Tab-separated table of C-alpha atoms in Angstrom:
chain	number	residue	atom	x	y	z
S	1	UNK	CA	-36.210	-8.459	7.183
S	2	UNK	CA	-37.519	-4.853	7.592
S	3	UNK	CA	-41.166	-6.126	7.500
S	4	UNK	CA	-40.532	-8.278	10.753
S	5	UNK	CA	-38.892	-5.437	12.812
S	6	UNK	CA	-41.444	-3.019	11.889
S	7	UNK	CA	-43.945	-5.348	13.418
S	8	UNK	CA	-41.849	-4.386	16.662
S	9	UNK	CA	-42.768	-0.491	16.539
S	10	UNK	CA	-44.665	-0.757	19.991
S	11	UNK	CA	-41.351	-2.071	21.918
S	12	UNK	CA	-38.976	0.302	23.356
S	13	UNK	CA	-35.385	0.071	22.351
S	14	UNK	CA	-34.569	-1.555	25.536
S	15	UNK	CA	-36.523	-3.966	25.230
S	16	UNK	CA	-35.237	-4.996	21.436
S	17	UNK	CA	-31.640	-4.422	22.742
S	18	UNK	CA	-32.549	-6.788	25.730
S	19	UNK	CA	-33.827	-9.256	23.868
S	20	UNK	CA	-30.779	-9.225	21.174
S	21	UNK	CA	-28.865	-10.012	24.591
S	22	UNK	CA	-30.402	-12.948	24.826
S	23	UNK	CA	-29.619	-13.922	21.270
S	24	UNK	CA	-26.187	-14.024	21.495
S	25	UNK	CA	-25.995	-15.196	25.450
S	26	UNK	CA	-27.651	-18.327	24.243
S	27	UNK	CA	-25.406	-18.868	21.562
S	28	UNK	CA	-23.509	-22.379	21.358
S	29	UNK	CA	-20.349	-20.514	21.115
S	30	UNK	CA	-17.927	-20.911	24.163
S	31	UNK	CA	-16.329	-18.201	23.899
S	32	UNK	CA	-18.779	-15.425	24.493
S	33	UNK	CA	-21.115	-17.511	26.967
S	34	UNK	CA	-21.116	-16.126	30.930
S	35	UNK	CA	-21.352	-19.352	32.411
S	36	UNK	CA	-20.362	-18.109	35.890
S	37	UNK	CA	-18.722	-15.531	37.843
S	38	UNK	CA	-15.599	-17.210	37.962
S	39	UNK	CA	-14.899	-17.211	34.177
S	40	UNK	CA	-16.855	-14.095	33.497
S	41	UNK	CA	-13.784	-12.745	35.261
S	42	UNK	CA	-11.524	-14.369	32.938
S	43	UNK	CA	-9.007	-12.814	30.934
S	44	UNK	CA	-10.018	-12.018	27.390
S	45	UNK	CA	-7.165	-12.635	24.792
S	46	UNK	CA	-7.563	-11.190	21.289
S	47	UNK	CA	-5.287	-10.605	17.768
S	48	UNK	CA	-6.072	-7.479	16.097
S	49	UNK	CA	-4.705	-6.536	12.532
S	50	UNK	CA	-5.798	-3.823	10.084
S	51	UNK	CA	-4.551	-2.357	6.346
S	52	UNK	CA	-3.685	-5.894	5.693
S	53	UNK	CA	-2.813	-7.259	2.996
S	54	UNK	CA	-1.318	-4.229	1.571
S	55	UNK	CA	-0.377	-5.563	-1.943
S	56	UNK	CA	0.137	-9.228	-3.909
S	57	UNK	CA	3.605	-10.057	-1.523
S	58	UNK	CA	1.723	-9.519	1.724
S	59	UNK	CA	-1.377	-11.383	0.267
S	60	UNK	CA	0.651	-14.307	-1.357
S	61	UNK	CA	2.208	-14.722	2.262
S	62	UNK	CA	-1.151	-14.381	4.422
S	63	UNK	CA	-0.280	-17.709	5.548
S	64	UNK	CA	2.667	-16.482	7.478
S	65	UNK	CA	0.034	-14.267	9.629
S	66	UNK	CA	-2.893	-16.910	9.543
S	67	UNK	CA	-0.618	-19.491	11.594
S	68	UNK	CA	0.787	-17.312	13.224
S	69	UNK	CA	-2.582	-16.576	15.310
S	70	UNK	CA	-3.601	-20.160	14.791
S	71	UNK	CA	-0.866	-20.874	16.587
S	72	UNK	CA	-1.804	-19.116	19.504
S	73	UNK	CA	-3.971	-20.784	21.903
S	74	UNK	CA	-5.005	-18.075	23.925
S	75	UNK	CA	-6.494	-15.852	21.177
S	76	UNK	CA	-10.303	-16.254	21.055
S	77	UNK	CA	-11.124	-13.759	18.635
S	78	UNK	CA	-9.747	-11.627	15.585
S	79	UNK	CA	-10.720	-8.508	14.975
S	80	UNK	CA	-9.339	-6.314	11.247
S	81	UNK	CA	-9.335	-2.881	11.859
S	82	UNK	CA	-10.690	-2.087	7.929
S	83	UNK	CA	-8.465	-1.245	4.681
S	84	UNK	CA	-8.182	-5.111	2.710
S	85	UNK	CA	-6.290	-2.963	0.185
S	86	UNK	CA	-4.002	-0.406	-0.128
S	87	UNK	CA	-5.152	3.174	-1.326
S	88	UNK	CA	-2.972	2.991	-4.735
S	89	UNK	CA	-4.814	-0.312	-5.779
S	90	UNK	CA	-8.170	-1.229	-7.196
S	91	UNK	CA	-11.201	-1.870	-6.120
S	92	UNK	CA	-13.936	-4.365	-7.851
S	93	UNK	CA	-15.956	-2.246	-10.060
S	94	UNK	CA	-18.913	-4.059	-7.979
S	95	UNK	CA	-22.162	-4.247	-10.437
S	96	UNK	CA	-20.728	-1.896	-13.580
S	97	UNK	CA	-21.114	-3.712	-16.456
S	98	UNK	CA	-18.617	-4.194	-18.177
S	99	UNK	CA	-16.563	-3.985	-15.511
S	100	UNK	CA	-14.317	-0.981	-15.274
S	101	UNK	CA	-10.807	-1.781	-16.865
S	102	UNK	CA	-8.228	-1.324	-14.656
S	103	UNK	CA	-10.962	-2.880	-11.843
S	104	UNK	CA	-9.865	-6.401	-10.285
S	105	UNK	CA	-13.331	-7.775	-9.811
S	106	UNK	CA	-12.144	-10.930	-7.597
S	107	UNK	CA	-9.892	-9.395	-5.377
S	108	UNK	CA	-12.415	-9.289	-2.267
S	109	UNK	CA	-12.944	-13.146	-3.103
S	110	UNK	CA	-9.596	-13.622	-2.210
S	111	UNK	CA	-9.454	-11.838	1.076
S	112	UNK	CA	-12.436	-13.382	1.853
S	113	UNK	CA	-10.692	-16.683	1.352
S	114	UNK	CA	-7.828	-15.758	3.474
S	115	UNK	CA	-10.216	-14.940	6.243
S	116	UNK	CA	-12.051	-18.019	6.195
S	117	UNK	CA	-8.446	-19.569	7.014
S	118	UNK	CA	-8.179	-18.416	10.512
S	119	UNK	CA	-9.357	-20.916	12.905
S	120	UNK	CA	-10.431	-18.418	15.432
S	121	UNK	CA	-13.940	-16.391	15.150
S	122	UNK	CA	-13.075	-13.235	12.341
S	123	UNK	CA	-14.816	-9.725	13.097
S	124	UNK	CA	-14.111	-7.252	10.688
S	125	UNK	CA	-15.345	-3.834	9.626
S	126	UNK	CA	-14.991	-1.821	6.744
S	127	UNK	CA	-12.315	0.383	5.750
S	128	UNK	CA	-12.271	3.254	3.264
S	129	UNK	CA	-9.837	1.793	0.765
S	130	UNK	CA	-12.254	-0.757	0.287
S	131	UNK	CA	-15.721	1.674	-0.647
S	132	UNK	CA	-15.647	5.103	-0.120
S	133	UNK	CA	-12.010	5.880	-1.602
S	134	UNK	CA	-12.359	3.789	-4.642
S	135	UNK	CA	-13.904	6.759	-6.911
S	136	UNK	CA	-10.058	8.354	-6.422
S	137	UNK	CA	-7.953	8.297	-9.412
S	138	UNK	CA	-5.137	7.068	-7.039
S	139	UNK	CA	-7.536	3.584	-7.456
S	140	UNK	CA	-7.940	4.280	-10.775
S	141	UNK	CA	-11.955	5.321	-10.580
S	142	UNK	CA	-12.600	1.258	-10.092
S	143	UNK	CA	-15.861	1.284	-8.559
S	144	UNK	CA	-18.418	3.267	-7.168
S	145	UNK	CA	-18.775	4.351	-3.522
S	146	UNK	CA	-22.271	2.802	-2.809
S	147	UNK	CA	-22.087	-0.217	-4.775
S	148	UNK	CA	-18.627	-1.088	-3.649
S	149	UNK	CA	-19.554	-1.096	0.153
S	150	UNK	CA	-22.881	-3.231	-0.821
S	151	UNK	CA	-20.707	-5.539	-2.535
S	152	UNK	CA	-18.262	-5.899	0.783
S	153	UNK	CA	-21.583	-6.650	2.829
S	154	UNK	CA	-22.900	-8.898	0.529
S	155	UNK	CA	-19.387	-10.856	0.661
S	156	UNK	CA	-18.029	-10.767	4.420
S	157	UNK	CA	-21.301	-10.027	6.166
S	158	UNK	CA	-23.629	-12.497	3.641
S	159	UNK	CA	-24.876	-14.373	6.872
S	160	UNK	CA	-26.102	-11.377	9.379
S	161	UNK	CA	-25.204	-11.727	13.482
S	162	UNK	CA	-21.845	-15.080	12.258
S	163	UNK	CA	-18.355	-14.058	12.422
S	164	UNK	CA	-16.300	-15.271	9.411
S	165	UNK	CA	-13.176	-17.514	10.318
S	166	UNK	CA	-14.962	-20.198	12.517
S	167	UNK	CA	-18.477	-19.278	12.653
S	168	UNK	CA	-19.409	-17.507	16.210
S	169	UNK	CA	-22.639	-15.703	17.412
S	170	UNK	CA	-22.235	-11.828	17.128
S	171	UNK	CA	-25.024	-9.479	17.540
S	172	UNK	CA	-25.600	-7.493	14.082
S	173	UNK	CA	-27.066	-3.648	13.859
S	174	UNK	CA	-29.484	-5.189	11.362
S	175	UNK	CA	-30.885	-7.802	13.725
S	176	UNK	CA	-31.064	-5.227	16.762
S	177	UNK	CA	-31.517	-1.662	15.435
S	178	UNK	CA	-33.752	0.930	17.179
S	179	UNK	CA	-37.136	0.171	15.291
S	180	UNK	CA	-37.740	3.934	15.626
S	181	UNK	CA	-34.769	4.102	13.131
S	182	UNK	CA	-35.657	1.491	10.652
S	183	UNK	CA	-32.877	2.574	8.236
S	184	UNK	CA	-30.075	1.455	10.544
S	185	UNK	CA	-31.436	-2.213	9.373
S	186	UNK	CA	-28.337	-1.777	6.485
S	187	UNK	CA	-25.448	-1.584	8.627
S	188	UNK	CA	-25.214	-4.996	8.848
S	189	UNK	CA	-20.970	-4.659	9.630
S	190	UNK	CA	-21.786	-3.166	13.345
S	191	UNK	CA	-21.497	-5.661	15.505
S	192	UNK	CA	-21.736	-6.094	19.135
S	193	UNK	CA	-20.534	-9.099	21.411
S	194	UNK	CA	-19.108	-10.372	24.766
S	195	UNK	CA	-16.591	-12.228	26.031
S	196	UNK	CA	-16.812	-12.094	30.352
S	197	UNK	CA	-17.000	-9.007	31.486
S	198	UNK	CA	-15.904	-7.336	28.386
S	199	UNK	CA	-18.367	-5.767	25.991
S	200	UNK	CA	-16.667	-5.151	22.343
S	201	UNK	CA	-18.606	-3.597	19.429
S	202	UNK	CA	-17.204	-2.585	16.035
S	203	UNK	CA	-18.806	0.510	13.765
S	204	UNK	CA	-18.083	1.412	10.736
S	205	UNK	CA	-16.184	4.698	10.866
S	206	UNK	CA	-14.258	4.961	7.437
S	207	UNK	CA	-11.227	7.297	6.820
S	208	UNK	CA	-11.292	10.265	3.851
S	209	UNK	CA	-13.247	12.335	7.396
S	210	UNK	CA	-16.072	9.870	7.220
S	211	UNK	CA	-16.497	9.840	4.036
S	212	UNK	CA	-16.777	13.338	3.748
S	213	UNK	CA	-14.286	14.527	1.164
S	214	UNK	CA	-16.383	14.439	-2.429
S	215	UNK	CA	-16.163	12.118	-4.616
S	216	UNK	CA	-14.939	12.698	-7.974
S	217	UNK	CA	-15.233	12.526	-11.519
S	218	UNK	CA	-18.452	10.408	-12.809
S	219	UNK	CA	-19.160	9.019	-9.120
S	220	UNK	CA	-19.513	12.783	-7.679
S	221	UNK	CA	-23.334	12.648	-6.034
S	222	UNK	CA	-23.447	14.939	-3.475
S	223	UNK	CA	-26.610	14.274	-2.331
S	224	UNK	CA	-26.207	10.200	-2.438
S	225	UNK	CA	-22.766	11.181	-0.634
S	226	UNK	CA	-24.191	13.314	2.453
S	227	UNK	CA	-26.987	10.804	2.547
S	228	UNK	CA	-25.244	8.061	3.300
S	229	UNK	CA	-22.847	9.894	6.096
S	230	UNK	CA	-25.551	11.072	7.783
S	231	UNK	CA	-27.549	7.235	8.090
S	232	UNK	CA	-24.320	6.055	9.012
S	233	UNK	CA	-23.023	8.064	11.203
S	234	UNK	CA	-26.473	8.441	12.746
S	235	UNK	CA	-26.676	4.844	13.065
S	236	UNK	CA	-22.740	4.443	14.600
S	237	UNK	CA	-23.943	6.947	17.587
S	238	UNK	CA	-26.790	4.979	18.397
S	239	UNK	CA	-24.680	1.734	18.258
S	240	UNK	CA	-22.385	3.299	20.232
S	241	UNK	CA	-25.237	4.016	22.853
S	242	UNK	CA	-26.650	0.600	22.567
S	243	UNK	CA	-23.010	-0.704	22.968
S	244	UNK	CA	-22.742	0.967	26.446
S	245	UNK	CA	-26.352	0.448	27.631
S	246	UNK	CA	-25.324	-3.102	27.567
S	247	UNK	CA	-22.076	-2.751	29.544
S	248	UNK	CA	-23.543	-0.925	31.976
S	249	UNK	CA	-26.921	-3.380	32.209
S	250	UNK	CA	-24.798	-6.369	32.523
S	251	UNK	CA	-21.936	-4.813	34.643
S	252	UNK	CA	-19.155	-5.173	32.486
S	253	UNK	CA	-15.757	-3.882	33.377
S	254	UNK	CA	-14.215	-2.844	29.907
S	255	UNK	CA	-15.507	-2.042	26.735
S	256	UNK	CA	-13.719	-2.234	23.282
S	257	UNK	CA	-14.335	-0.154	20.464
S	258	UNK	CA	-12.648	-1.120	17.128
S	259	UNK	CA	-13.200	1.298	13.844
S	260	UNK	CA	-11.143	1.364	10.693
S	261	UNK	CA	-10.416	5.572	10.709
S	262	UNK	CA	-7.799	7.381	13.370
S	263	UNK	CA	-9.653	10.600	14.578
S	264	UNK	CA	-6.618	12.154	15.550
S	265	UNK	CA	-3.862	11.778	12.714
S	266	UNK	CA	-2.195	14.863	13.204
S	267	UNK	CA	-1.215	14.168	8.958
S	268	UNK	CA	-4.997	15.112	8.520
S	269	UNK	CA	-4.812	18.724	9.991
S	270	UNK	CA	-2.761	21.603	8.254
S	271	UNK	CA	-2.520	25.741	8.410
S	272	UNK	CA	-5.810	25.302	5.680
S	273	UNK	CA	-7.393	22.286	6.149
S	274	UNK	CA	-8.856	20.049	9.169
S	275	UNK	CA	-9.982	16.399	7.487
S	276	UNK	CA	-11.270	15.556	10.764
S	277	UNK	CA	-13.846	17.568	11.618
S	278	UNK	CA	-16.326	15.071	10.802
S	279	UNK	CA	-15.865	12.746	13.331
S	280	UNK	CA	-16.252	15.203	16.293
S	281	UNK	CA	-19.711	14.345	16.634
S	282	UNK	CA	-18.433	10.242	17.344
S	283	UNK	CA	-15.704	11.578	19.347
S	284	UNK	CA	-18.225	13.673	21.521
S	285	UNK	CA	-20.394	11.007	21.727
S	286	UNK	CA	-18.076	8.040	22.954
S	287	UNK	CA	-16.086	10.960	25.365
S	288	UNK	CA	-20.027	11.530	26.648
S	289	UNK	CA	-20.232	7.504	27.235
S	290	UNK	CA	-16.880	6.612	28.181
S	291	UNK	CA	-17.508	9.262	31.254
S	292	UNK	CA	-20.555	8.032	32.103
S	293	UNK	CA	-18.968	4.135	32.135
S	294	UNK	CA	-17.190	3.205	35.516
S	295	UNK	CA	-15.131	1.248	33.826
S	296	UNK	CA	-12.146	1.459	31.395
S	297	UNK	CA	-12.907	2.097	27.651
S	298	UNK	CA	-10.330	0.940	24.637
S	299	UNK	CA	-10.725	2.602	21.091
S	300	UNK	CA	-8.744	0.418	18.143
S	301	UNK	CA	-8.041	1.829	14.835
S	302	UNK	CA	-6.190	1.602	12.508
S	303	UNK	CA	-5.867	3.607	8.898
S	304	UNK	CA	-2.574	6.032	9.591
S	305	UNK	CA	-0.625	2.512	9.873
S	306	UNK	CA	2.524	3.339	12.578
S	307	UNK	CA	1.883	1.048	15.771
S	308	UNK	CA	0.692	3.778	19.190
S	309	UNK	CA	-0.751	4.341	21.965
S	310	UNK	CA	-2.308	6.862	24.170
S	311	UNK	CA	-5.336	8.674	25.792
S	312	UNK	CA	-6.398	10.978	23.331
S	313	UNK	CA	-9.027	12.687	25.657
S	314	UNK	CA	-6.931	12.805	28.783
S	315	UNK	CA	-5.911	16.609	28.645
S	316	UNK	CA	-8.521	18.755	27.021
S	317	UNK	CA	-5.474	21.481	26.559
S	318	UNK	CA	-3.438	18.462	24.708
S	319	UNK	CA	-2.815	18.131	20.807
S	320	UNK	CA	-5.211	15.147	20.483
S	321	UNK	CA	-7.490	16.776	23.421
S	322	UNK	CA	-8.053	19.972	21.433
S	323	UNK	CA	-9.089	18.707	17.983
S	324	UNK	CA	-12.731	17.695	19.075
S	325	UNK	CA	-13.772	19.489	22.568
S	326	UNK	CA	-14.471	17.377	25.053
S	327	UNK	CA	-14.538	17.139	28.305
S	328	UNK	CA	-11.218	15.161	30.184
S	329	UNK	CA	-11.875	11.664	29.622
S	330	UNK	CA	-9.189	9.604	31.656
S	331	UNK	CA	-10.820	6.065	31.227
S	332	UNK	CA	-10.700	6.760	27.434
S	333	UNK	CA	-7.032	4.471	26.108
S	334	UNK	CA	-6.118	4.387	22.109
S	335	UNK	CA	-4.254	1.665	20.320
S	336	UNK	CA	-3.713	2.307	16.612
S	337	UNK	CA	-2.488	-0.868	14.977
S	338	UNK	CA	0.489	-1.126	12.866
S	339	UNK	CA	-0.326	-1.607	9.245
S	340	UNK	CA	1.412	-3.147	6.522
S	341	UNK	CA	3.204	-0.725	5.256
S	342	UNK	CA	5.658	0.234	7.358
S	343	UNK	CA	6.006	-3.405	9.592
S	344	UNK	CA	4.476	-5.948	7.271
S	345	UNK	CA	5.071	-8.814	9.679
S	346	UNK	CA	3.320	-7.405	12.959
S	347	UNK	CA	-0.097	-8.193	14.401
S	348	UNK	CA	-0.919	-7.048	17.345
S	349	UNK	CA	-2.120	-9.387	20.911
S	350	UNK	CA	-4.568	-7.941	23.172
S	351	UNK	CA	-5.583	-9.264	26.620
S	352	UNK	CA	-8.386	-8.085	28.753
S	353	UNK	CA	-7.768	-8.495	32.241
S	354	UNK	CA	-11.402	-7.411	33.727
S	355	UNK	CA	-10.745	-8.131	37.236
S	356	UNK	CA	-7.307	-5.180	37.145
S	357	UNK	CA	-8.021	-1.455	37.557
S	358	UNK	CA	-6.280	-1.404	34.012
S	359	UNK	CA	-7.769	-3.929	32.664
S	360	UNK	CA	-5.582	-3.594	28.833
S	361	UNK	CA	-2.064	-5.011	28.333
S	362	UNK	CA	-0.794	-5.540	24.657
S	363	UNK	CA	2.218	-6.291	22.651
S	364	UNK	CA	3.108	-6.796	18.976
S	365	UNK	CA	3.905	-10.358	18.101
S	366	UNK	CA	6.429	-10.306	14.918
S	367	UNK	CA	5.243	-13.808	12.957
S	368	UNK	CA	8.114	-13.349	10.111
S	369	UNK	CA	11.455	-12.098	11.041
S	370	UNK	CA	12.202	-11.454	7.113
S	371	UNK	CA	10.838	-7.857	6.285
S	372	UNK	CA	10.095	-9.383	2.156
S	373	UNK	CA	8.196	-12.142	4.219
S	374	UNK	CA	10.301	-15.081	2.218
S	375	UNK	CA	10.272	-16.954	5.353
S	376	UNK	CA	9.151	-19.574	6.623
């Protein structure tokens, strides 16, 4: 794959971002085809969940959730926020042989299989419970950072640029990277699509400050670890850019952002500590874009699990405006979802109303009214 982008090195990034546009608006898929003005100005309706399942009640019941969207005619897309897991259970000890004990090697299998149940178009991106946090002891040391998160691509993202759930066109970082950057050919989990006038794009933006906080015990590898924030996080800024560049080439109206990690948790900041200082340099760079764009701009996340919503870059003097210095950024609006910890039996229902000045309206839709989920 590398071989037949690096033929490419002559075209500008434009031009390989323009032609990726064509990919995906020639796709057979209905749902993210412009066919005219009329339904380009359509409104968009999508279900977003995250830190789901949370543990063997919430995945024994996924059904519950699964028809619950099904159910739901308007709902074109899904899109999970990250965190398949919660941060007190294993990961897969992915290639360790034999496998670490307390691991549960087919766990991601069975998410996987849940996934594939949805009969709407699945878009999901990474979370840390999943890679990055599985070297904790709280997870019981089951896997390895690096091999864990190759493991997840190899699994959800085996077939580059096709949404799991019913199969839909997306456009994949490793289909459409910046050949100047030929590294950026890995993050096969960014993906960019759209649906009207609406531009959406996920990245994958990981909680633990990026992946920052060292890993421990017989995984520590500091120099594997600051390698592989500073590729990703490299490649999530130019995403990011190539994720406007198209809004603003093909005159959409809104643009959607969904990551797994909250860069404001106020939980993450103390008299002695500030766990998100590494994802000022996102933060600057989508207040930077989000300016620039005429349009409105929604951020999802989800990994602090209670249900909100605000502008976190409204008021630079504000306590979410004042942990990463920017600039006022009005047109900036933040939903974190509500995980399944604390309101098992949520998901949340987005529509995207392109042709209103505020184009985002959104409810959660309760699809169990028994908190053990023993209904049915």
């Amino acid at each position: 794959m590398n071989a037949r982008f690096l033929t490419l090195n002559q075209l500008t990034w434009a031009t390989a971002l323009s032609a990726a546009s064509l990919v995906f608006a020639a796709s057979a898929n209905a749902d993210s085809d412009r066919r005219d003005d009329e339904n380009a100005d359509r409104p968009v309706t999508i279900a977003v969940i995250g830190d789901w399942p949370y543990n063997p009640l919430l995945l024994d019941n996924a059904h519950l959730l699964i028809d619950s969207v099904n159910a739901d005619p308007a709902v074109s897309r899904l899109i999970h926020v990250g965190d398949i897991h919660a941060g007190s259970m294993p990961c897969t000890s992915a290639d360790i042989l034999p496998p670490i004990p307390l691991s549960n090697p087919g766990y991601n299998q069975k998410i996987y299989y849940q996934f594939q149940q949805f009969d709407k178009p699945v878009v999901y991106t990474p979370g840390d419970n999943e890679w990055t946090d599985c070297q904790k002891s709280k997870q019981f040391k089951s896997g390895d950072p690096l091999k864990e998160l190759a493991s997840v691509r190899g699994l959800f993202f085996a077939k580059p640029g096709v949404t799991l759930g019913k199969e839909a066109q997306v456009v994949s970082q490793a289909r459409a990277f910046d050949p100047s950057f030929p590294s950026d050919a890995q993050f096969v989990e960014n993906a960019m699509w759209q649906q009207g006038k609406v531009v959406f794009a996920t990245l994958n933006v990981p909680g633990s400050n990026n992946d920052t906080l060292p890993w421990a015990g017989t995984f520590a590898n500091q120099a594997a670890q600051d390698q592989e924030v500073a590729e990703r996080t490299a490649a999530d800024l130019r995403w990011l850019e190539a994720t406007f560049k198209k809004a603003k080439k093909d005159h959409a109206r809104a643009v959607v952002i969904a990551i797994q990690a909250d860069m404001w948790d106020p939980a993450a900041i103390t008299a002695t500590t500030n766990e998100l200082s590494a994802y000022t340099p996102i933060v600057q760079k989508l207040a930077d874009l989000t300016d620039d764009f005429r349009g409105q701009v929604l951020l999802l996340n989800g990994d602090s699990h209670v249900y909100g919503s605000d502008r976190p870059l409204a008021d630079p003097s504000s306590a979410t405006g004042v942990i990463h210095h920017t600039q006022a950024v009005p047109n900036l609006t933040r939903i974190t979802v509500q995980g399944s910890t604390t309101a098992p039996s949520e998901w949340l229902r987005l529509t995207i109303d392109p042709r209103k000045s505020q184009p985002f309206q959104w409810e959660n839709v309760a699809y169990c009214n028994d908190p053990s989920l023993s209904c049915e």
